[in-house]
Tab-separated table of C-alpha atoms and ligand atoms in Angstrom:
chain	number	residue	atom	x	y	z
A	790	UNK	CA	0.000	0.000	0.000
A	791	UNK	CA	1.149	3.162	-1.311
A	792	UNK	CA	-1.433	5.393	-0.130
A	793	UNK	CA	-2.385	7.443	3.382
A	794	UNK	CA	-5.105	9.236	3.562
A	795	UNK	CA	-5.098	12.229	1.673
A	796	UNK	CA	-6.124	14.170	5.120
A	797	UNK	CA	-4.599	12.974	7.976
A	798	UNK	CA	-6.872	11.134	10.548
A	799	UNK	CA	-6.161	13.396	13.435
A	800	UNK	CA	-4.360	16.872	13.117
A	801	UNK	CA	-2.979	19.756	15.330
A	802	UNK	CA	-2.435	22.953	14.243
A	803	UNK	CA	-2.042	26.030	16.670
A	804	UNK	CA	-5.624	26.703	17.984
A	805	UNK	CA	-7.168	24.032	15.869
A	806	UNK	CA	-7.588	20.174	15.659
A	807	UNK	CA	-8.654	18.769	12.057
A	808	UNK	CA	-10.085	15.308	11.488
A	809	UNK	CA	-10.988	13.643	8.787
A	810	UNK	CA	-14.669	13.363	9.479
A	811	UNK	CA	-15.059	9.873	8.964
A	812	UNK	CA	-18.953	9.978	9.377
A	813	UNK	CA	-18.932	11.405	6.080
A	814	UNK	CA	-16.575	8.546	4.466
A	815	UNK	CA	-16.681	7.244	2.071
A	816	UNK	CA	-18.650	9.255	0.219
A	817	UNK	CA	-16.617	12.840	1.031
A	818	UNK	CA	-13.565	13.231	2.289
A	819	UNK	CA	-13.951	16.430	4.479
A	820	UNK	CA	-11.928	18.024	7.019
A	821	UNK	CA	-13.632	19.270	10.188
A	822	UNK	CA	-12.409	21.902	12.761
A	823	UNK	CA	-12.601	21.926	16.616
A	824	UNK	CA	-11.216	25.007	18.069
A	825	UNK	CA	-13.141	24.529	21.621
A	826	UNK	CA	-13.248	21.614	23.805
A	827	UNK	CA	-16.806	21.291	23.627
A	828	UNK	CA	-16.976	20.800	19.422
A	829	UNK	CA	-14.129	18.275	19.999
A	830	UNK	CA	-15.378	16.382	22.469
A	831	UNK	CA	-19.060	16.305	20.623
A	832	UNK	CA	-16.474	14.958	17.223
A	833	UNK	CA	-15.274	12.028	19.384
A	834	UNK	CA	-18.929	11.420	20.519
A	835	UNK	CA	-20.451	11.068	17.160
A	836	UNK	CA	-17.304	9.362	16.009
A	837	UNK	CA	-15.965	11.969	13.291
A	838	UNK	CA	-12.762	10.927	14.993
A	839	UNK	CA	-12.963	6.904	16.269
A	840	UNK	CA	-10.663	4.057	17.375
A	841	UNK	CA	-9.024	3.765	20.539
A	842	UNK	CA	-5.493	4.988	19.247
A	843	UNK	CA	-7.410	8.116	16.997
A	844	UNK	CA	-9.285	8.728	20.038
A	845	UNK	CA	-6.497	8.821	22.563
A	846	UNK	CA	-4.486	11.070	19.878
A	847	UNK	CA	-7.154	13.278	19.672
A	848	UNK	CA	-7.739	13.542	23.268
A	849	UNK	CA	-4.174	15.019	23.680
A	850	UNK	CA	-4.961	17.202	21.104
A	851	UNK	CA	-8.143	18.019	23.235
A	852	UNK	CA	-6.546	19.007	25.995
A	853	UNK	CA	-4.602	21.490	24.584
A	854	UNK	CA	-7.089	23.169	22.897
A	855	UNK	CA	-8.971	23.513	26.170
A	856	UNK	CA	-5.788	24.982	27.697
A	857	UNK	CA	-5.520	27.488	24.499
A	858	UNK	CA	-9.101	28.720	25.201
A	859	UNK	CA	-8.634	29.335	28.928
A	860	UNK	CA	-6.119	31.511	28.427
A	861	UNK	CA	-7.711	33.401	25.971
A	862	UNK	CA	-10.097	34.281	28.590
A	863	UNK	CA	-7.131	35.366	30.689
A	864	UNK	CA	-7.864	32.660	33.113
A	865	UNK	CA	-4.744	32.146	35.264
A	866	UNK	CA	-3.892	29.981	38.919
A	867	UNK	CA	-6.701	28.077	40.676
A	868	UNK	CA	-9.360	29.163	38.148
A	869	UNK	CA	-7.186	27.927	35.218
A	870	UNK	CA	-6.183	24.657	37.013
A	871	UNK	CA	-10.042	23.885	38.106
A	872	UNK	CA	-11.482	24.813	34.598
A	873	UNK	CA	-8.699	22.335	33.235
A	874	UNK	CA	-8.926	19.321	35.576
A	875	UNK	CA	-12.721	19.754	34.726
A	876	UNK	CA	-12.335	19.447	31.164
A	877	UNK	CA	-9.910	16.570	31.700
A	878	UNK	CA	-12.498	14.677	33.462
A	879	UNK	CA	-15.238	15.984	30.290
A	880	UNK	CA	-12.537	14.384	27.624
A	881	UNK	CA	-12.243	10.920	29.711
A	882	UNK	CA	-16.051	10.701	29.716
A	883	UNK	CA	-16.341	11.353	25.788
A	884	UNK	CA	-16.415	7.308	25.149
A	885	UNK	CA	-16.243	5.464	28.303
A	886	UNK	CA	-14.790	1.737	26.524
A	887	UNK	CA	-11.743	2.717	24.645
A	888	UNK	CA	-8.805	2.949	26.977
A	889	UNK	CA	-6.726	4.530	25.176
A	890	UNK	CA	-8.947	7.889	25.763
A	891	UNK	CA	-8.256	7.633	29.646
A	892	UNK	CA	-4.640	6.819	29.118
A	893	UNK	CA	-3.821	9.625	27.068
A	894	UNK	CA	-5.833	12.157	29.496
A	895	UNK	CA	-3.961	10.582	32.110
A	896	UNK	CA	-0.392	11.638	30.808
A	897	UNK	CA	-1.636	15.025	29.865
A	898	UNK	CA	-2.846	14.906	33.305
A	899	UNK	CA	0.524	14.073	34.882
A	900	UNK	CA	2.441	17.295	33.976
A	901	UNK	CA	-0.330	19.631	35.090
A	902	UNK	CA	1.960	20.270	38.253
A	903	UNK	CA	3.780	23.306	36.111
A	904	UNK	CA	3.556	26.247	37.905
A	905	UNK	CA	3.750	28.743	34.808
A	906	UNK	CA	0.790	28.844	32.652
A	907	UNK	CA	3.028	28.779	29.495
A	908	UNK	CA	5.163	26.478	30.323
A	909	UNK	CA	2.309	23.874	30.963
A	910	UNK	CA	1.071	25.037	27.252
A	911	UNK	CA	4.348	23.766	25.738
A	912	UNK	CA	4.662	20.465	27.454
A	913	UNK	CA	1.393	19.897	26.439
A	914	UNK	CA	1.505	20.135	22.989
A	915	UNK	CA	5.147	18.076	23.275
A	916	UNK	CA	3.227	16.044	25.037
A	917	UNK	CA	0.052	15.577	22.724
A	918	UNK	CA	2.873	15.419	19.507
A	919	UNK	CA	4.627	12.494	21.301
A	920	UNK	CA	1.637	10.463	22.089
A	921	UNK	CA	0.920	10.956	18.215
A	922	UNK	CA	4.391	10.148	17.117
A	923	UNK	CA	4.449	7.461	19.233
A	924	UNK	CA	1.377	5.511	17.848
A	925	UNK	CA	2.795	5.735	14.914
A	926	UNK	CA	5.792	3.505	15.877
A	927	UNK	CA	3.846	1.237	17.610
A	928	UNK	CA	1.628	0.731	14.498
A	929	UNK	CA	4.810	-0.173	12.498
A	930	UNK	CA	5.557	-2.861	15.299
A	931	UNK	CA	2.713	-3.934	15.757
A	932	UNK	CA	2.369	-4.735	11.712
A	933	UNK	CA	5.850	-6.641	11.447
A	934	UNK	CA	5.044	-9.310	14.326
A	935	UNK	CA	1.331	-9.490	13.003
A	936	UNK	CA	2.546	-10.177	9.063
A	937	UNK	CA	5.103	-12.632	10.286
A	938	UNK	CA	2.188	-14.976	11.437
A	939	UNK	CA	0.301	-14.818	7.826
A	940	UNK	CA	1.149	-17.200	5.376
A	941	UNK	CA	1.782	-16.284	2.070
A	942	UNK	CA	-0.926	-15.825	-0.093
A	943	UNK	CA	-3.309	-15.353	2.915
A	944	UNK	CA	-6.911	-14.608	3.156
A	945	UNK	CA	-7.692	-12.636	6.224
A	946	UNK	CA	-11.339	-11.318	7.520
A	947	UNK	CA	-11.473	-7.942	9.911
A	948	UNK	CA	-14.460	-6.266	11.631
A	949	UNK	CA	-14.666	-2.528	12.543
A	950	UNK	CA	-11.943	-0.258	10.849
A	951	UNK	CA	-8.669	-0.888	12.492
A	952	UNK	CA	-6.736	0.948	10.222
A	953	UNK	CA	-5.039	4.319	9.285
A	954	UNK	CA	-8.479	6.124	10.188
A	955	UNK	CA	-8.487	4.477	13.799
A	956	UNK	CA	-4.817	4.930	14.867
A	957	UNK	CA	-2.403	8.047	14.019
A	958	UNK	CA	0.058	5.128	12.020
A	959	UNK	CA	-1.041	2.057	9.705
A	960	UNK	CA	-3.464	0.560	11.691
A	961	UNK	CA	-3.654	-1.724	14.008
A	962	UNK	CA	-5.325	-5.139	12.807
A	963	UNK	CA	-5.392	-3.792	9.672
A	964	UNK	CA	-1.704	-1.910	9.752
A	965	UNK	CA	-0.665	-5.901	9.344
A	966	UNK	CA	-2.170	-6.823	6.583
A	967	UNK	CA	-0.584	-3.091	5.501
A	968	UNK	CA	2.701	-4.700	7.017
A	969	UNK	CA	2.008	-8.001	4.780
A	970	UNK	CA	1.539	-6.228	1.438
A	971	UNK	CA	4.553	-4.181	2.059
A	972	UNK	CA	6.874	-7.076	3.249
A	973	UNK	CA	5.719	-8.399	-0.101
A	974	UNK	CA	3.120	-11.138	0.637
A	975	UNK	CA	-0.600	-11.706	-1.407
A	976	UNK	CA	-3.159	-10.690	0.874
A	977	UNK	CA	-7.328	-10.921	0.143
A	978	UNK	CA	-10.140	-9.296	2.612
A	979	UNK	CA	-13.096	-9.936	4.020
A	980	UNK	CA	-14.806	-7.120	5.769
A	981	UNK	CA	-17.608	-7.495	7.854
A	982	UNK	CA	-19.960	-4.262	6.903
A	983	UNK	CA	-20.016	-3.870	11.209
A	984	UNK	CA	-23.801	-3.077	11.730
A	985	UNK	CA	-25.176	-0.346	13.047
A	986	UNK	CA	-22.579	2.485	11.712
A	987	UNK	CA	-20.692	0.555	9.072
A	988	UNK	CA	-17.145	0.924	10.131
A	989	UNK	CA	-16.377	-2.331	7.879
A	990	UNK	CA	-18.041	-1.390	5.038
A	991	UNK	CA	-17.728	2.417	4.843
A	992	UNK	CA	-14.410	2.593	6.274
A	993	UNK	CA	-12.046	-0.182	6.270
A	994	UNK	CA	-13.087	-1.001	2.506
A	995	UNK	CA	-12.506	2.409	1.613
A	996	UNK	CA	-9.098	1.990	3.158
A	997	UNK	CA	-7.793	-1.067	1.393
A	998	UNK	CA	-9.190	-0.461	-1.989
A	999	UNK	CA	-6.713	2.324	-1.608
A	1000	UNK	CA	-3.691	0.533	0.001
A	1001	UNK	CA	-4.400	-1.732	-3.518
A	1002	UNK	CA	-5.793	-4.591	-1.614
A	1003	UNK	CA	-8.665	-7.263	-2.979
A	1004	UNK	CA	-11.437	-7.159	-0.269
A	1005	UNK	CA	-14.875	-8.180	-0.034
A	1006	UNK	CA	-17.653	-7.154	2.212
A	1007	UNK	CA	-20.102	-9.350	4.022
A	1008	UNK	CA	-23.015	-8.419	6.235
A	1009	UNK	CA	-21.987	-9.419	9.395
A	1010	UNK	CA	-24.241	-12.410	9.732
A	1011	UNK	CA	-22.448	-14.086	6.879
A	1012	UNK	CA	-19.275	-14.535	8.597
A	1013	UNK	CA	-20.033	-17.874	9.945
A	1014	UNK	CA	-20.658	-19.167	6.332
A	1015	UNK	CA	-17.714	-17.364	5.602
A	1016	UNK	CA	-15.316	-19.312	7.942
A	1017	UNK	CA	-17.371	-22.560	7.296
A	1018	UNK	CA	-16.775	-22.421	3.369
A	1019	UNK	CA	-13.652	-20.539	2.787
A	1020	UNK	CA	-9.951	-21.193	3.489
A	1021	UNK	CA	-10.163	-18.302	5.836
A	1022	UNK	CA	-6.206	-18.058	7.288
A	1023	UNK	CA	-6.687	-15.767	10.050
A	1024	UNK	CA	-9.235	-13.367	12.097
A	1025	UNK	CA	-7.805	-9.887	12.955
A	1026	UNK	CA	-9.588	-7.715	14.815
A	1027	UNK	CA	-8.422	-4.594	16.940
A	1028	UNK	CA	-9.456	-3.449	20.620
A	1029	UNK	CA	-10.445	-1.112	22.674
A	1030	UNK	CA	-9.693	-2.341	26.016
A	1031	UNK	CA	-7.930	-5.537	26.919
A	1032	UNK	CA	-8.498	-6.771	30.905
A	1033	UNK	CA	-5.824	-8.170	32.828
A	1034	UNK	CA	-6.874	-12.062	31.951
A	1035	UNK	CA	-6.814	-11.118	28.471
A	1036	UNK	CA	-10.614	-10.619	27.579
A	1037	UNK	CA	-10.563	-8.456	25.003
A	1038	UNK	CA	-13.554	-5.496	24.543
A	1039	UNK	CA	-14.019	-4.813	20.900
A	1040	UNK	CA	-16.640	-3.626	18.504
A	1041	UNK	CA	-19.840	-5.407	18.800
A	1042	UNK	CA	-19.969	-8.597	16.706
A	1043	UNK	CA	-16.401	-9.237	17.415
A	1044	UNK	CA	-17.371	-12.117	20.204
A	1045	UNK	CA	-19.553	-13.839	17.977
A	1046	UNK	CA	-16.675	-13.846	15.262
A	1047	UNK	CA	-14.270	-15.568	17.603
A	1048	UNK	CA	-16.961	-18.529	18.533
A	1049	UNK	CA	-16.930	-19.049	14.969
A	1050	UNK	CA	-13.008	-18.930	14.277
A	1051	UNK	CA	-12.657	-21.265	17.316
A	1052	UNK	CA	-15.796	-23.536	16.082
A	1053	UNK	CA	-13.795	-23.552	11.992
A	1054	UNK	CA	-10.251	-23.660	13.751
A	1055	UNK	CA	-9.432	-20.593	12.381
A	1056	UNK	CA	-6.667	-18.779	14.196
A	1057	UNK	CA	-8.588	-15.498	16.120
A	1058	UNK	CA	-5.916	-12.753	16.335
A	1059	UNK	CA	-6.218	-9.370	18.429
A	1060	UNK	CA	-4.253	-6.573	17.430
A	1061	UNK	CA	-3.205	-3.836	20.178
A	1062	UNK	CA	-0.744	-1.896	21.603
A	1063	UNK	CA	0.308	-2.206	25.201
A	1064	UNK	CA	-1.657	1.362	25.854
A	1065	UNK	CA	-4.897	-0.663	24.883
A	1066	UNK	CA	-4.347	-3.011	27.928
A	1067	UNK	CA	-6.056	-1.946	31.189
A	1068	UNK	CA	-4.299	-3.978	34.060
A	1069	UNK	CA	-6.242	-2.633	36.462
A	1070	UNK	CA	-9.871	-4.324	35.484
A	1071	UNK	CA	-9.031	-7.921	36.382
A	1072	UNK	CA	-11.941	-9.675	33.867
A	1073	UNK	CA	-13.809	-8.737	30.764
A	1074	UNK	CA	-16.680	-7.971	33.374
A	1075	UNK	CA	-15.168	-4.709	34.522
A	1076	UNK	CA	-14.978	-3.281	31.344
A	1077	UNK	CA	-17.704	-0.507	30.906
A	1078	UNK	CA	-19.293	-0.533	27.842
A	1079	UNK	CA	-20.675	2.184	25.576
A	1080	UNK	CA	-24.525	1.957	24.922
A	1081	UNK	CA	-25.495	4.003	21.961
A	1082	UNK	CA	-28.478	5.382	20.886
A	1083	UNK	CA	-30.741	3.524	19.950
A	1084	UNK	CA	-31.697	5.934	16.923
A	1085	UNK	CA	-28.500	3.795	15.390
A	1086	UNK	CA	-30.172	0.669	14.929
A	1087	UNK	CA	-33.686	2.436	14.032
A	1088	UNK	CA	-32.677	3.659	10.816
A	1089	UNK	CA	-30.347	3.025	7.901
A	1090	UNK	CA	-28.654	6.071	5.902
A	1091	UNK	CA	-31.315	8.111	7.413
A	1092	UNK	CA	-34.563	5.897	6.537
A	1093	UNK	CA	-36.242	4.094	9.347
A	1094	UNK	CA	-35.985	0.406	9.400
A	1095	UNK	CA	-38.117	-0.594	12.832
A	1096	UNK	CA	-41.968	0.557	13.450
A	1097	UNK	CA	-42.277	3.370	15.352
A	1098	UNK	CA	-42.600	2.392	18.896
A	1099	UNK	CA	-40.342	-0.643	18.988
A	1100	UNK	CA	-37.180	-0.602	21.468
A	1101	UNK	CA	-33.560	-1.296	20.485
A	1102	UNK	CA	-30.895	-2.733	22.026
A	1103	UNK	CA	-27.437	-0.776	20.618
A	1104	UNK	CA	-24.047	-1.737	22.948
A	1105	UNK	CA	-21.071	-0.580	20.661
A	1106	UNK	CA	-18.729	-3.219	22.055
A	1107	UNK	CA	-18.698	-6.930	23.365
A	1108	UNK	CA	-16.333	-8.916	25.775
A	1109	UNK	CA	-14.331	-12.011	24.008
A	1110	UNK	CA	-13.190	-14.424	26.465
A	1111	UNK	CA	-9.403	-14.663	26.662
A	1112	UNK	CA	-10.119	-18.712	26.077
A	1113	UNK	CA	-11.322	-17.458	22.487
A	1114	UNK	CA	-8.174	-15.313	21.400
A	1115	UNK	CA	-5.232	-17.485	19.750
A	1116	UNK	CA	-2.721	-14.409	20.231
A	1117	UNK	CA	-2.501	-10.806	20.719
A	1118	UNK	CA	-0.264	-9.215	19.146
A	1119	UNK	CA	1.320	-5.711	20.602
A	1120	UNK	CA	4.194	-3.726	19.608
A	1121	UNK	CA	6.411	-6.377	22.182
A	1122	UNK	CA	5.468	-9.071	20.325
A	1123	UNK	CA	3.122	-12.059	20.026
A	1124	UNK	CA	1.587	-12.813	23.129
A	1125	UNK	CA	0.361	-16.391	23.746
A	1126	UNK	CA	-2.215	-17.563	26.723
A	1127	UNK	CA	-2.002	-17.594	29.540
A	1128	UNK	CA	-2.236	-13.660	28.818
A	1129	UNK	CA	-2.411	-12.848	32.848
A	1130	UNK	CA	1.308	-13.692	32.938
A	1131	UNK	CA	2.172	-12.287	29.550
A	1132	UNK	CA	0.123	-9.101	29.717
A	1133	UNK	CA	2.034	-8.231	33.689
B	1423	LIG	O1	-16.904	2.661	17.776
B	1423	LIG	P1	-15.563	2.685	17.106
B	1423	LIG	O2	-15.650	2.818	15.627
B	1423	LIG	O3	-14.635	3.695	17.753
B	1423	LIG	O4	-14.953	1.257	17.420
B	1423	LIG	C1	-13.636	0.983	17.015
B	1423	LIG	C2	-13.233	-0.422	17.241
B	1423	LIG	O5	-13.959	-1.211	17.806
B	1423	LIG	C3	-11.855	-0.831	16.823
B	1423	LIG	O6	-11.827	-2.176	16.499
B	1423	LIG	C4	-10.893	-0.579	17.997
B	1423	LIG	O7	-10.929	0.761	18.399
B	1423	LIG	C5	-9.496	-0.956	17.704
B	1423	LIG	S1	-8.887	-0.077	16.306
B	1423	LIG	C6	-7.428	0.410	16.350
């Protein structure tokens, strides 16, 4: 694969952060502004910006935008430091599953103990830049152990978007089969379309029809034939939070994709960097998961699809047992069960 984005996913620029507004993919790709806390944080809600990584980057970014805007209002000492911690805690709510959010608050957090007002400004943005740069390394890492465990020519199937658009580097999940193509191998995709918003089908299609790679998209509910009737080689899927035990949160419809791999005997691969993993929920259990609204599984491109009246029932992520997952691969290296030992 040859090609980024033409926009980068998630962008600083003094007083601004740009996104590529990936609710409007892939019909238009269009750049939208934040240059207050509040439009930003409302972006990450209605997932203009979305993946743990993106999010986490764009968090940073969040942060110092709120900083920027306090100080345009000349607000200095306990005022400042108040207004901040309480936009801090307004970021970390955003999306409460994806780890990566609370992580990257958390080290923007960390240096707030700088006395001078501008001094905090400019280890923030260092500080928001690194946690950028950084994904970006750990993408490339986490793509050479991942394409070392596909055969060549492979035939892979993903859920979600894992790639470029949902990390500030290649990809996660996805940023190995980007790893694969590069290092030369013959990859083929399967995309599950990833009911209710389409991630699969808007997104991660979009994204390797560009990187030059053959991929097909399924509804979701065809995966099992899928793994049944195909020489499927491996299941890679991304995450937003990984427990201690190695349960694994990911985009709804990932669970039921791992019952199947195990039922077919097709290897079930998670993709994630180390800042993904959230030692301090012991289980799956612990790990809060975002309910959406339910006007998501309602309607389709803007036409109602239920009768009026009818509930819905619209979590945006489910728990895989760590039994399920065959490896997860970080930026370290291929972990192997028991995770509880590998992930300490
Ligand atoms: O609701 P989304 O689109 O933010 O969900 C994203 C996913 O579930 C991805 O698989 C996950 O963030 C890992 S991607 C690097």
């Amino acid at each position: 694969m040859r090609q980024r984005p033409q926009i980068p996913t998630v962008e600083y620029r003094p007083g601004v952060v740009r996104l590529l507004d990936q609710t409007r993919l892939p019909l238009e790709e269009v750049v939208h502004e934040s240059r207050d806390l509040d439009t930003l944080i409302d972006a990450i809600r209605r997932l203009v910006v979305r993946g743990a990584p993106a999010i986490g980057v764009a968090a940073a970014h969040g942060a110092v935008l709120a900083l920027e805007r306090r100080l345009d209002r000349g607000e200095t000492g306990d005022l400042l430091d108040q207004g901040l911690r309480k936009d801090l805690s307004a970021l970390r709510a955003a999306r409460p599953t994806a780890v990566n959010l609370m992580w990257a608050v958390d080290r923007m957090s960390s240096l707030m103990d700088r006395t001078q007002a501008e001094e905090l400004v400019q280890a923030w943005r260092e500080e928001a830049a690194r946690i950028q740069a950084e994904d970006v390394e750990l993408c490339r890492r986490m793509g050479e152990h991942g394409a070392a465990l596909l055969p060549d020519p492979s035939v892979i199937l993903t859920h979600c978007n894992t790639g470029a658009l949902a990390t500030a580097g290649i990809g996660t999940a996805l940023g190995v089969v980007r790893a694969a193509v590069d290092a030369g191998k013959r990859v083929r995709a399967y995309a599950d379309e990833t009911r209710p918003l389409l991630q699969g089908a808007r997104l991660t299609a979009w994204e390797l029809q560009r990187m030059g790679v053959e991929v097909e998209v399924l509804a979701d509910s065809a995966a099992a034939s899928l793994l049944r009737d195909k020489k499927i080689d491996a299941v890679l899927v991304g995450s937003d939070r990984i427990a201690a035990n190695g349960d694994v949160a990911n985009k709804i419809g990932t669970y039921p994709l791992a019952v199947m791999a195990r039922r077919h005997g097709v290897p079930f691969y998670v993709v994630a960097p180390t800042s993904t993993v959230d030692l301090q929920v012991a289980n799956g259990d612990a790990i809060a998961i975002e309910s959406r609204d339910p006007s998501e599984i309602h309607s389709l491109g803007g036409v109602r699809t239920t009768p009026e009246g009818v509930g819905a029932y619209n979590p945006a992520f489910d728990l895989t047992p760590a039994e399920l997952v065959d490896a997860i691969i970080t930026e370290t290296g291929v972990l192997r069960p028991p995770y509880a030992s590998a992930l300490a």
